[in-house]
GROMACS .gro file of C-alpha atoms in nm:
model
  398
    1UNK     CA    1   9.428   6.362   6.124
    2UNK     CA    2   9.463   6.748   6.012
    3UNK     CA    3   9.094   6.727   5.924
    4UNK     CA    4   8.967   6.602   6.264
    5UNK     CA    5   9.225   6.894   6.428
    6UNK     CA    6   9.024   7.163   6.205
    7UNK     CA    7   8.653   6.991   6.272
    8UNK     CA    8   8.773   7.029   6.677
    9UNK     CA    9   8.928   7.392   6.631
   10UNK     CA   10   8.609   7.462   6.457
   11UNK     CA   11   8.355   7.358   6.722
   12UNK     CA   12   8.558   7.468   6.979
   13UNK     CA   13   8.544   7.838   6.874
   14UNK     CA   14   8.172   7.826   6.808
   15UNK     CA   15   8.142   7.765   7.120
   16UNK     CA   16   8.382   7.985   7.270
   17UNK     CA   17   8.211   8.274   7.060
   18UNK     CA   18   7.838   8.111   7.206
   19UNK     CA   19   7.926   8.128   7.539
   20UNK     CA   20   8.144   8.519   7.551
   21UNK     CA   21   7.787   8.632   7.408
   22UNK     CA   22   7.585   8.513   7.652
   23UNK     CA   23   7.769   8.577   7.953
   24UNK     CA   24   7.835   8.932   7.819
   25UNK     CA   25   7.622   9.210   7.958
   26UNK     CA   26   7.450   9.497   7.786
   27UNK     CA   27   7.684   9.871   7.881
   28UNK     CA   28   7.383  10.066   7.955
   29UNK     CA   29   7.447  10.485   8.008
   30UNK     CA   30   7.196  10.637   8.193
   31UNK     CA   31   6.788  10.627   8.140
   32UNK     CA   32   6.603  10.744   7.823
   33UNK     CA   33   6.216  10.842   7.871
   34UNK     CA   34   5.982  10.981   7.700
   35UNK     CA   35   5.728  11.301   7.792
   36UNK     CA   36   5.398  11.354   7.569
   37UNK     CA   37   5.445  11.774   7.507
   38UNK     CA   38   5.145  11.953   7.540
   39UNK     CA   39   5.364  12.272   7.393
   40UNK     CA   40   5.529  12.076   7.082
   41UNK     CA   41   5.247  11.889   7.001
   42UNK     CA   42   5.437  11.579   7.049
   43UNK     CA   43   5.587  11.288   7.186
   44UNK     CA   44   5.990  11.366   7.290
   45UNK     CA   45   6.271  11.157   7.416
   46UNK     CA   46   6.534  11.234   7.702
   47UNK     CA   47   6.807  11.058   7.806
   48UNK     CA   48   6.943  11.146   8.171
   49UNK     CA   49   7.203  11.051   8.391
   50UNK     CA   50   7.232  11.074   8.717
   51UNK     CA   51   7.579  11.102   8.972
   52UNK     CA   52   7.735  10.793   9.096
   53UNK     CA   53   7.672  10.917   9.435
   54UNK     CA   54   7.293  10.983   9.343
   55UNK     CA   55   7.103  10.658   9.522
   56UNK     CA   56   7.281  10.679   9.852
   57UNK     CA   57   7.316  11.071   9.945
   58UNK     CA   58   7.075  11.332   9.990
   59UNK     CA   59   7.268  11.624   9.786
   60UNK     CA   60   7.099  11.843   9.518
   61UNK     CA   61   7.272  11.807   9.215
   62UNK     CA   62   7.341  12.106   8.954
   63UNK     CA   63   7.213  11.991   8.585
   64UNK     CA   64   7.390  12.002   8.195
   65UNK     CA   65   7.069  12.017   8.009
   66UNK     CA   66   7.235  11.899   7.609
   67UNK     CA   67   7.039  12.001   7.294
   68UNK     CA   68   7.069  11.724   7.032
   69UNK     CA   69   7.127  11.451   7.296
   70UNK     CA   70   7.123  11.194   7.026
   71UNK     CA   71   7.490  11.312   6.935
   72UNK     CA   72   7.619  11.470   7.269
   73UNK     CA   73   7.466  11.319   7.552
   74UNK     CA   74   7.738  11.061   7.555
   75UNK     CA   75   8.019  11.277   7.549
   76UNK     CA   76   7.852  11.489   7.816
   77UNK     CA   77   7.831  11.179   8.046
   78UNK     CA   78   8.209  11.092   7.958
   79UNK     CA   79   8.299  11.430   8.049
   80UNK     CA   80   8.152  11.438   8.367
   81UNK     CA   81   8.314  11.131   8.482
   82UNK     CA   82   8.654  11.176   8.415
   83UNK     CA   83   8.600  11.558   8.627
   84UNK     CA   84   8.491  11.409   8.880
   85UNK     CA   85   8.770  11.140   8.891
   86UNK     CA   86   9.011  11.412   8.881
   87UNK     CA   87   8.817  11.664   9.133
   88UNK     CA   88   8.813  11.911   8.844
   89UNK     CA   89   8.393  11.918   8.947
   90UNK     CA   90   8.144  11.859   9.142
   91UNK     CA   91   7.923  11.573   9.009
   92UNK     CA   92   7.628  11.691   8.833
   93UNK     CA   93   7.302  11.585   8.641
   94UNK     CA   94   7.286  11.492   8.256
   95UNK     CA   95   6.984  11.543   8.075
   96UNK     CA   96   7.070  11.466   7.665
   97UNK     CA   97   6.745  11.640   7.462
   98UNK     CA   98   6.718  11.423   7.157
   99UNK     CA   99   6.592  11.618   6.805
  100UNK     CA  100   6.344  11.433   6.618
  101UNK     CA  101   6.442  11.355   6.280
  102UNK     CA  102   6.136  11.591   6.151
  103UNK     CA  103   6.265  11.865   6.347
  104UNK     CA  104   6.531  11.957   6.132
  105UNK     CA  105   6.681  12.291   6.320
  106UNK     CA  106   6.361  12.431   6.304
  107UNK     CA  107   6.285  12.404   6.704
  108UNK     CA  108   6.607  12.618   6.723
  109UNK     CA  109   6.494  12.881   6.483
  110UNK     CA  110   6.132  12.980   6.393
  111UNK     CA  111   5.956  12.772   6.659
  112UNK     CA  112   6.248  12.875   6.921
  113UNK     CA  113   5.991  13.076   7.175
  114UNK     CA  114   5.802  12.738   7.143
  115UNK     CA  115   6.078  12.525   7.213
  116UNK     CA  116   6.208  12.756   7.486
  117UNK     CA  117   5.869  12.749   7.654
  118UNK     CA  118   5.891  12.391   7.655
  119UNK     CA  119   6.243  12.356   7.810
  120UNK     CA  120   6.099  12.574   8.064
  121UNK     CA  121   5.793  12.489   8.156
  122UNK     CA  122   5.804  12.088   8.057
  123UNK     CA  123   6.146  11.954   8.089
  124UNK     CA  124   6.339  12.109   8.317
  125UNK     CA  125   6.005  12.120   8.560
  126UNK     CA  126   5.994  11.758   8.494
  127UNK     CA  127   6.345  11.728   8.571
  128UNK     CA  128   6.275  11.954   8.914
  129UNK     CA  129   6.023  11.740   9.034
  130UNK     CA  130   6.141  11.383   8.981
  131UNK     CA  131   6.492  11.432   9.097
  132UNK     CA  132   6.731  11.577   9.366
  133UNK     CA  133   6.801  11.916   9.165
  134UNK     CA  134   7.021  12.229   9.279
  135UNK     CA  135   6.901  12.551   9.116
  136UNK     CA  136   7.261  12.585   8.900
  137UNK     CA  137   7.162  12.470   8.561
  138UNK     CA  138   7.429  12.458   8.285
  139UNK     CA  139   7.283  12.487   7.899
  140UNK     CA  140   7.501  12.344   7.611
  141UNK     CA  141   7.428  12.367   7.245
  142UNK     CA  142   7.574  12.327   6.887
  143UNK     CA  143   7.530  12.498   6.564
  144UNK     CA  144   7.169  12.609   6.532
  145UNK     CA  145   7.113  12.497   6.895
  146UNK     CA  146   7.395  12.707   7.007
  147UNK     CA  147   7.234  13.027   6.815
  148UNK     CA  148   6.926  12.922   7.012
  149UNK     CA  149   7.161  12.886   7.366
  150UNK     CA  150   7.220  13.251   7.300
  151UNK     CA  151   6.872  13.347   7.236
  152UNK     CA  152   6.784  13.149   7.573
  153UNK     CA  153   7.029  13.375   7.755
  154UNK     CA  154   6.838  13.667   7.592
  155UNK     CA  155   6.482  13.598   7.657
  156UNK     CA  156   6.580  13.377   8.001
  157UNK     CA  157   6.853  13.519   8.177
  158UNK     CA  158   6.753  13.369   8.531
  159UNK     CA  159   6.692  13.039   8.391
  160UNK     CA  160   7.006  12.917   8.348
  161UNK     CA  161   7.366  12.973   8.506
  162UNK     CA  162   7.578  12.859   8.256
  163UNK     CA  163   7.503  12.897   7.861
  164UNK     CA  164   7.759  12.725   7.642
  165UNK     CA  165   7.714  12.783   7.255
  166UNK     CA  166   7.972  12.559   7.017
  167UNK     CA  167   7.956  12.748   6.633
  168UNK     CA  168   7.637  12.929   6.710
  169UNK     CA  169   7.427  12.997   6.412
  170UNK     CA  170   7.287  13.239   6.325
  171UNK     CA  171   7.359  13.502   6.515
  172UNK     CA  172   7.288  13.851   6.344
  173UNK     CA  173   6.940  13.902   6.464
  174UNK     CA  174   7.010  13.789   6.827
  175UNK     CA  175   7.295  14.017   6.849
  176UNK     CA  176   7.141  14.350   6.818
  177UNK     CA  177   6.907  14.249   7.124
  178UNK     CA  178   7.236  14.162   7.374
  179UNK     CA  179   7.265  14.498   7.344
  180UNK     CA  180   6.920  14.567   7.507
  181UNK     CA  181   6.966  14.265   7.750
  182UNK     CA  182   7.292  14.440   7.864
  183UNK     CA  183   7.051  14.821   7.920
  184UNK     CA  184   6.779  14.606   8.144
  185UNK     CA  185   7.048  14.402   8.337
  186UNK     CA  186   7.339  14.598   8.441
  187UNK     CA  187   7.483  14.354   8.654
  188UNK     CA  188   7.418  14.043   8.452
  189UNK     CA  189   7.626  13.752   8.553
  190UNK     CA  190   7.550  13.461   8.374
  191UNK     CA  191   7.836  13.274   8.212
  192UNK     CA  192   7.835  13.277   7.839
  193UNK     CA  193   8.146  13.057   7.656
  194UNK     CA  194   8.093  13.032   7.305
  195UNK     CA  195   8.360  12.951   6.995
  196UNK     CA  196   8.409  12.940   6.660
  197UNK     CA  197   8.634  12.763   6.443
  198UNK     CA  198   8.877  12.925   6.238
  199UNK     CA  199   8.737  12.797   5.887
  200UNK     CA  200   8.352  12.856   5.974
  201UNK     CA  201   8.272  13.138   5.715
  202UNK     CA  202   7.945  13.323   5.823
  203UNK     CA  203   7.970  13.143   6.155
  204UNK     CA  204   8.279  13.260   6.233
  205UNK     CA  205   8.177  13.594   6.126
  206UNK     CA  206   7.855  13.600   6.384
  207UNK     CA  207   8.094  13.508   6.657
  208UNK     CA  208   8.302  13.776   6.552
  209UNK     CA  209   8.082  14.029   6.593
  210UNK     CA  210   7.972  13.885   6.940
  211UNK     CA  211   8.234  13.902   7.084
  212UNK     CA  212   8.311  14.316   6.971
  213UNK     CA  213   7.963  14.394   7.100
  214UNK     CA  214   8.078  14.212   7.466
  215UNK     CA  215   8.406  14.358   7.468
  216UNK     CA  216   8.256  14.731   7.420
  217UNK     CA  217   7.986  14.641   7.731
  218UNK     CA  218   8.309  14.471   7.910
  219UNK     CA  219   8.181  14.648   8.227
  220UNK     CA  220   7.804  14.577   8.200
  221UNK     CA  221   7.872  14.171   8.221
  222UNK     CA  222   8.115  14.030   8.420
  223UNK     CA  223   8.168  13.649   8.290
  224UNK     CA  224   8.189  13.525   7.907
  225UNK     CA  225   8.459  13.370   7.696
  226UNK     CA  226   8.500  13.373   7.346
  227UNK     CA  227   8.780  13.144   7.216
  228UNK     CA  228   8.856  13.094   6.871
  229UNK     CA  229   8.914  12.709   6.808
  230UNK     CA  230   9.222  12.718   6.606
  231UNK     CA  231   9.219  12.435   6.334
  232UNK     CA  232   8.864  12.301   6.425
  233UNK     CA  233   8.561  12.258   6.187
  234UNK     CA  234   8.258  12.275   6.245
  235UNK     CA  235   8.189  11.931   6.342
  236UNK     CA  236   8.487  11.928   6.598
  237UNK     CA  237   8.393  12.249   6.744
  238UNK     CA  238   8.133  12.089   7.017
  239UNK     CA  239   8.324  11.855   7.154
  240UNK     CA  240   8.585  12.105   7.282
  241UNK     CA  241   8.344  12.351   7.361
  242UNK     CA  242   8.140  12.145   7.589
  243UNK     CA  243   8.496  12.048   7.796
  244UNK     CA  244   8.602  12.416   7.848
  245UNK     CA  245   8.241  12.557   7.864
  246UNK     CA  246   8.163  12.327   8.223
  247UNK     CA  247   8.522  12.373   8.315
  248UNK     CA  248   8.453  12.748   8.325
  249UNK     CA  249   8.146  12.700   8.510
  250UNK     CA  250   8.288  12.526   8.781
  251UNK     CA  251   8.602  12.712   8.747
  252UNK     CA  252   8.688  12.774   9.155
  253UNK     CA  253   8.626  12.388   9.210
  254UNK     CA  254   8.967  12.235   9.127
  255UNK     CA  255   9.292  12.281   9.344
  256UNK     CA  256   9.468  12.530   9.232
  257UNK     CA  257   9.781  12.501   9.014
  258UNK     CA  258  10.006  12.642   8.735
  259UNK     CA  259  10.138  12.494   8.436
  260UNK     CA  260  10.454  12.725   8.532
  261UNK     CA  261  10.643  12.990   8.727
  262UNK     CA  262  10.583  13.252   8.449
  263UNK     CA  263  10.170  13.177   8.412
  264UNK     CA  264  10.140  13.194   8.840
  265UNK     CA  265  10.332  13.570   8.812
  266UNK     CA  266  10.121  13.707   8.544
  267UNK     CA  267   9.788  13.554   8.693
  268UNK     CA  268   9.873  13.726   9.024
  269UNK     CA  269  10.110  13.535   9.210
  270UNK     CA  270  10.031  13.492   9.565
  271UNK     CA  271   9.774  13.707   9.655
  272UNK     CA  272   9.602  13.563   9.323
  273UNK     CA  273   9.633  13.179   9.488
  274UNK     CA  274   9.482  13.335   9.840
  275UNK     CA  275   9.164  13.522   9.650
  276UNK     CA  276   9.092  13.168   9.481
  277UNK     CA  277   9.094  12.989   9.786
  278UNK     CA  278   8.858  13.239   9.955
  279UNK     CA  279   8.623  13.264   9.664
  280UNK     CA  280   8.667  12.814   9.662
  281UNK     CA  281   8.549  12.841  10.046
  282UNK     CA  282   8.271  13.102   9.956
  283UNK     CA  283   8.121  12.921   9.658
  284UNK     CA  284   8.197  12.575   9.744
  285UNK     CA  285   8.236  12.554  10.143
  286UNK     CA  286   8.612  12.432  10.103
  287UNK     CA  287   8.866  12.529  10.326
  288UNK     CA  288   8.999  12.867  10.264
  289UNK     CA  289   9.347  12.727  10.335
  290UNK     CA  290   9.543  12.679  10.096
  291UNK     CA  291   9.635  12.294   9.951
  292UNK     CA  292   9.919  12.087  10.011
  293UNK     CA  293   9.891  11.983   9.678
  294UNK     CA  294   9.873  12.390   9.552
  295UNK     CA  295  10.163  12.447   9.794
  296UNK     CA  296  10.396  12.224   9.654
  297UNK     CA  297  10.282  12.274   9.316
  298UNK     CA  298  10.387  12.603   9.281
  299UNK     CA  299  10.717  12.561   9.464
  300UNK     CA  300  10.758  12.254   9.186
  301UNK     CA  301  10.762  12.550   8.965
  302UNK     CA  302  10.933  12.746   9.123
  303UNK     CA  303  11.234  12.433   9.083
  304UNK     CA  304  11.172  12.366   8.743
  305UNK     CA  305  11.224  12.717   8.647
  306UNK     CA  306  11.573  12.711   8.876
  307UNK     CA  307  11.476  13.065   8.999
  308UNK     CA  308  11.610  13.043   9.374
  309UNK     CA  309  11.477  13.333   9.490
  310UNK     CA  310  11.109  13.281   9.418
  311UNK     CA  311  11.143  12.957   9.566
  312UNK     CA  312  11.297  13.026   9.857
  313UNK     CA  313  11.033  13.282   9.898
  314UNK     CA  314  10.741  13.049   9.849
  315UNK     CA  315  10.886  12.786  10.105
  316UNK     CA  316  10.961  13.068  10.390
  317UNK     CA  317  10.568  13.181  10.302
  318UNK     CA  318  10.428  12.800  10.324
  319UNK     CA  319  10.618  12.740  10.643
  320UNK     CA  320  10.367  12.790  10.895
  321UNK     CA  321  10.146  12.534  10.759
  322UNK     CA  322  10.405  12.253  10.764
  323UNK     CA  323  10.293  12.105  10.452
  324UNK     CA  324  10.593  11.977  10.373
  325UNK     CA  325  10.607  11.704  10.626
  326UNK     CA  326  10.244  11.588  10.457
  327UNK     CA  327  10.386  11.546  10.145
  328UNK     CA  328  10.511  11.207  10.014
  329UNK     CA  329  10.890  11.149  10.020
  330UNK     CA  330  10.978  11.205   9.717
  331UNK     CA  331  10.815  11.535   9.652
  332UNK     CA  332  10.952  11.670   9.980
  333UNK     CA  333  11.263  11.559   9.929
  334UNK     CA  334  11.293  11.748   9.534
  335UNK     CA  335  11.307  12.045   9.801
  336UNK     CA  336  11.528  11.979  10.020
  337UNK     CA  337  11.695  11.892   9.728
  338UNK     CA  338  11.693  12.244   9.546
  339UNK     CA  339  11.837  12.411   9.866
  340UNK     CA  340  12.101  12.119   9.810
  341UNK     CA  341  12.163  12.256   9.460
  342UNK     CA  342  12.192  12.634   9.573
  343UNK     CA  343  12.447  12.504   9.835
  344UNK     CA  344  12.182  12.641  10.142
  345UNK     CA  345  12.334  12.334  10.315
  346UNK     CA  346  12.161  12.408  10.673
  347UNK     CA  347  11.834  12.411  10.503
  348UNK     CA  348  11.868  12.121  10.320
  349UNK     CA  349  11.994  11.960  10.673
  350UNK     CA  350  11.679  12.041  10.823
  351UNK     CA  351  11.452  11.963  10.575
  352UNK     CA  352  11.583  11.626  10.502
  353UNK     CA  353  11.614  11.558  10.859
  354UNK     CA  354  11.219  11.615  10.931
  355UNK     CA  355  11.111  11.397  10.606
  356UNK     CA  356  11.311  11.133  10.767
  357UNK     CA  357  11.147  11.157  11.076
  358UNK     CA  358  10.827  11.137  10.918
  359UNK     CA  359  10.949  10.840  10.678
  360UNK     CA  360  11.161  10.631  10.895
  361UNK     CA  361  11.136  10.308  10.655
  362UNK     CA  362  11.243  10.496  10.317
  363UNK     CA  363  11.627  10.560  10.258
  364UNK     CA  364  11.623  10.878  10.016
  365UNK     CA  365  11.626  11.114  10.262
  366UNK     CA  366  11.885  10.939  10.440
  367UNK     CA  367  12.047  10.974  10.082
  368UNK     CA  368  11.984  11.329  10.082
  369UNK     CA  369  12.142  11.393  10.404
  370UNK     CA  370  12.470  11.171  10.285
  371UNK     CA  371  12.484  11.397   9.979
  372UNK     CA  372  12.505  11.725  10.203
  373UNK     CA  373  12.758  11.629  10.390
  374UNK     CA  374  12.956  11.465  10.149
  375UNK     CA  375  12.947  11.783   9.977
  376UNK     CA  376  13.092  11.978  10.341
  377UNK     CA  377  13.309  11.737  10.363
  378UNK     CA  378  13.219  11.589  10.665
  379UNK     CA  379  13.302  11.240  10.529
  380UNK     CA  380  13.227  11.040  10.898
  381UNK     CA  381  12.802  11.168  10.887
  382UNK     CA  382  12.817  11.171  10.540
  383UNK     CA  383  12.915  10.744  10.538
  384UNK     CA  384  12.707  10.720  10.865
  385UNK     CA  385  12.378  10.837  10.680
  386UNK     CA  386  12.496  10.604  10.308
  387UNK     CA  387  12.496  10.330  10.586
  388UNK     CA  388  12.210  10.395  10.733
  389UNK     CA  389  11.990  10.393  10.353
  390UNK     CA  390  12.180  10.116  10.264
  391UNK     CA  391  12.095   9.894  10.549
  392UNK     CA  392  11.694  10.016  10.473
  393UNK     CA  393  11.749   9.905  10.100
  394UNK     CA  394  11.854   9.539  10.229
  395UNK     CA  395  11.618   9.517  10.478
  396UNK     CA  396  11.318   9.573  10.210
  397UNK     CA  397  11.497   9.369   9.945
  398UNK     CA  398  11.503   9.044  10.240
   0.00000   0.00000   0.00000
C-alpha cells in the first residue's frame, strides 16, 4: 500500500513539474541586435529597450546609452521602471553596449578615439534613425569605461547631456585637458556625476583630484557632482552611481518634497519650492503651480517637527489654492488636527467642517469636530457630531 502511495506521488509530480515547464513563458527584456562596424573592424552586439508607452504614442524619447551592457543593461532597464512608476522620470530609451570578451578595456583606453568615433557615428546614428529619439542623451560608464565617459565629455561635449562615470579609471591624463575644455567652453553645461568609493586606492585618488580641479573652475561649469560612496567597493560603486547619476539628470521632474522641516529651510524654503516649479514648467511643460501633493508635504513637515508657527505660515500661504479640500481625508484631517493640538479651535472648526463637506460618507472628521468641542466644552455639538460618526460607522459595517 505505502509503495503504490509513493509510485502515485511520484508520477504525479513528474508531471506536475512537465506541465509548469511548458506552460511557462520565456521573461524576455528588451531586443539584442547586432551591427557589422566598419570603424571596429567588427561584428558588435546591443541590447535596447524601449518605453512601455513606445508602440502606441508618437513622443521622442531621451536615451541611457550603457557601456558594458552585458553587466548593466539590466539594472539600467530596472531602474527606469521603477522611476517611472514613481514619476521620479520621464520614460526614456535603453541601449546596453556589450564588450566583447577580446576587448578587454582596451576600447576604453588606447583605441578610445576609435571607440568614440564609433558611438558617434555608428550607434547612436543607428539608434537616431531606427527609433523615436529626443536629442537628450544620457552616457553611463564603469571603471575603465567611466575614465572613457570623462574623456567623451572632453573630446564631445555636445554629444551628450548627461555623462555619468562610476570609479573612473584612469584619470590623470584626462584631467589636465578639463582644464582646457573649461578655457574653450566658458559656459559648459553638461552634467557630469561621477564617484568613488572610499577603499579604491589610485581610483579614489583620480577622483580626488577631479573634483579639486572642478571646484577651483566652480564658476566656469555650472552642473557636476562628485560623491564619495562611503563603504562601497569597487564592484558596488556602479550600481549606485547609475541611480543618482539619471536622478540628477532629470532632477526638476519629480514633485517636489522634503525629507524634513530643517532640509526645506536650508534648501530655500519657499521661494526655493516656487523657482523649482517654474524651472519644472520651463523644462518639462508642467504646471508652474505648485502640487497638492508638495503642498501638503511640506506642511506634513511642518507637523512632524511640532513647529506651529511655520505651519501655520505654510497653510495661510497655500490657502488660495484650496488644496486642502483635494486631499484625501485623512491627510486633511492630520491638519485640522495640529490646529486642534495648538488649541486654534476656530480653525480646526473650519477646517474639519469643509473636509466633511467634501467627505460626507467618512466619520473622522465628524470625529474631529466632536474632539473640538468636547475640548470647549460644548458637550451638546460635541455628542451631536460622536453621533453623527457613529451612525456612519454602522451604516458601513451593515
Amino acid at each position: 500500500m505505502n509503495k503504490r502511495i509513493i509510485l502515485i506521488t511520484f508520477i504525479f509530480l513528474i508531471y506536475f513539474n512537465s506541465y509548469a515547464q511548458n506552460n511557462g513563458k520565456d521573461n524576455i527584456v528588451g531586443t539584442s541586435f547586432s551591427i557589422q562596424s566598419e570603424i571596429m573592424n567588427d561584428e558588435r552586439e546591443f541590447q535596447i529597450y524601449l518605453p512601455d508607452s513606445y508602440t502606441d504614442s508618437d513622443i521622442e524619447y531621451p536615451v541611457l546609452y550603457i557601456l558594458d551592457g552585458q553587466r548593466y543593461f539590466l539594472h539600467g532597464v530596472s531602474l527606469q521602471k521603477s522611476f517611472v512608476e514613481f514619476k521620479q522620470t520621464p520614460e526614456f530609451i535603453i541601449v546596453g553596449i556589450s564588450k566583447n570578451p577580446s576587448d578587454r578595456n582596451r576600447n576604453f583606453s588606447v583605441n578610445s578615439k576609435k571607440y568614440l568615433e564609433f558611438l558617434k557615428k555608428e550607434v547612436i546614428k543607428h539608434i537616431d534613425d531606427k527609433y523615436r529619439t529626443s536629442n537628450e542623451r544620457m552616457l553611463f560608464g564603469w571603471a575603465y569605461g567611466g575614465g572613457f565617459t570623462v574623456e567623451a565629455m572632453i573630446t564631445e561635449p555636445s554629444l551628450f547631456d548627461a555623462y555619468i562615470a562610476a570609479s573612473p579609471f584612469p584619470l590623470e591624463e584626462r584631467i589636465h585637458k578639463i582644464d582646457s575644455l573649461f578655457k574653450e567652453n566658458k559656459n559648459l553645461n553638461k552634467l557630469l556625476y561621477f564617484t568613488s568609493g572610499t577603499n579604491e586606492g589610485v581610483v579614489k585618488q583620480g577622483t580626488k583630484d577631479l573634483n579639486i580641479l572642478l571646484t577651483s573652475n566652480v564658476s566656469k561649469v555650472t552642473n557636476w557632482t562628485f560623491r564619495e560612496l562611503q563603504g562601497e567597493e569597487h564592484r558596488s560603486t556602479p550600481f549606485i552611481t547609475l541611480y543618482h547619476g539619471i536622478k540628477k539628470q532629470f532632477s526638476y521632474y519629480p514633485e517636489l518634497q522634503f525629507n524634513n522641516l530643517e532640509e526645506f529651510m536650508d534648501t530655500g524654503g519657499i521661494d526655493y519650492v516656487y523657482d523649482y516649479y517654474q524651472k519644472r514648467a520651463e523644462k518639462y511643460g508642467f504646471p508652474k503651480e505648485l502640487s497638492d501633493w508638495t503642498m501638503f508635504s511640506i506642511t506634513r513637515n511642518a507637523i512632524r517637527a511640532n513647529n506651529f508657527e511655520i505651519f501655520d505660515s505654510l497653510v495661510e500661504e497655500f490657502k488660495a489654492t484650496k488644496f486642502i479640500g483635494r486631499l484625501r481625508v485623512s491627510r486633511a484631517c492630520s491638519i485640522a488636527g495640529f490646529y486642534l493640538k495648538n488649541k486654534q479651535h476656530e480653525n480646526a472648526i473650519e477646517l474639519f467642517k469643509l473636509i466633511a463637506d467634501k467627505h460626507p460618507t467618512s466619520e473622522r472628521p465628524l470625529n474631529g469636530l466632536g474632539d473640538v468641542y468636547k475640548e470647549l466644552k460644548q458637550k451638546r455639538d460635541a455628542s451631536r457630531y460622536y453621533k453623527k460618526a457613529k451612525k456612519l460607522s454602522q451604516s458601513e459595517s451593515n
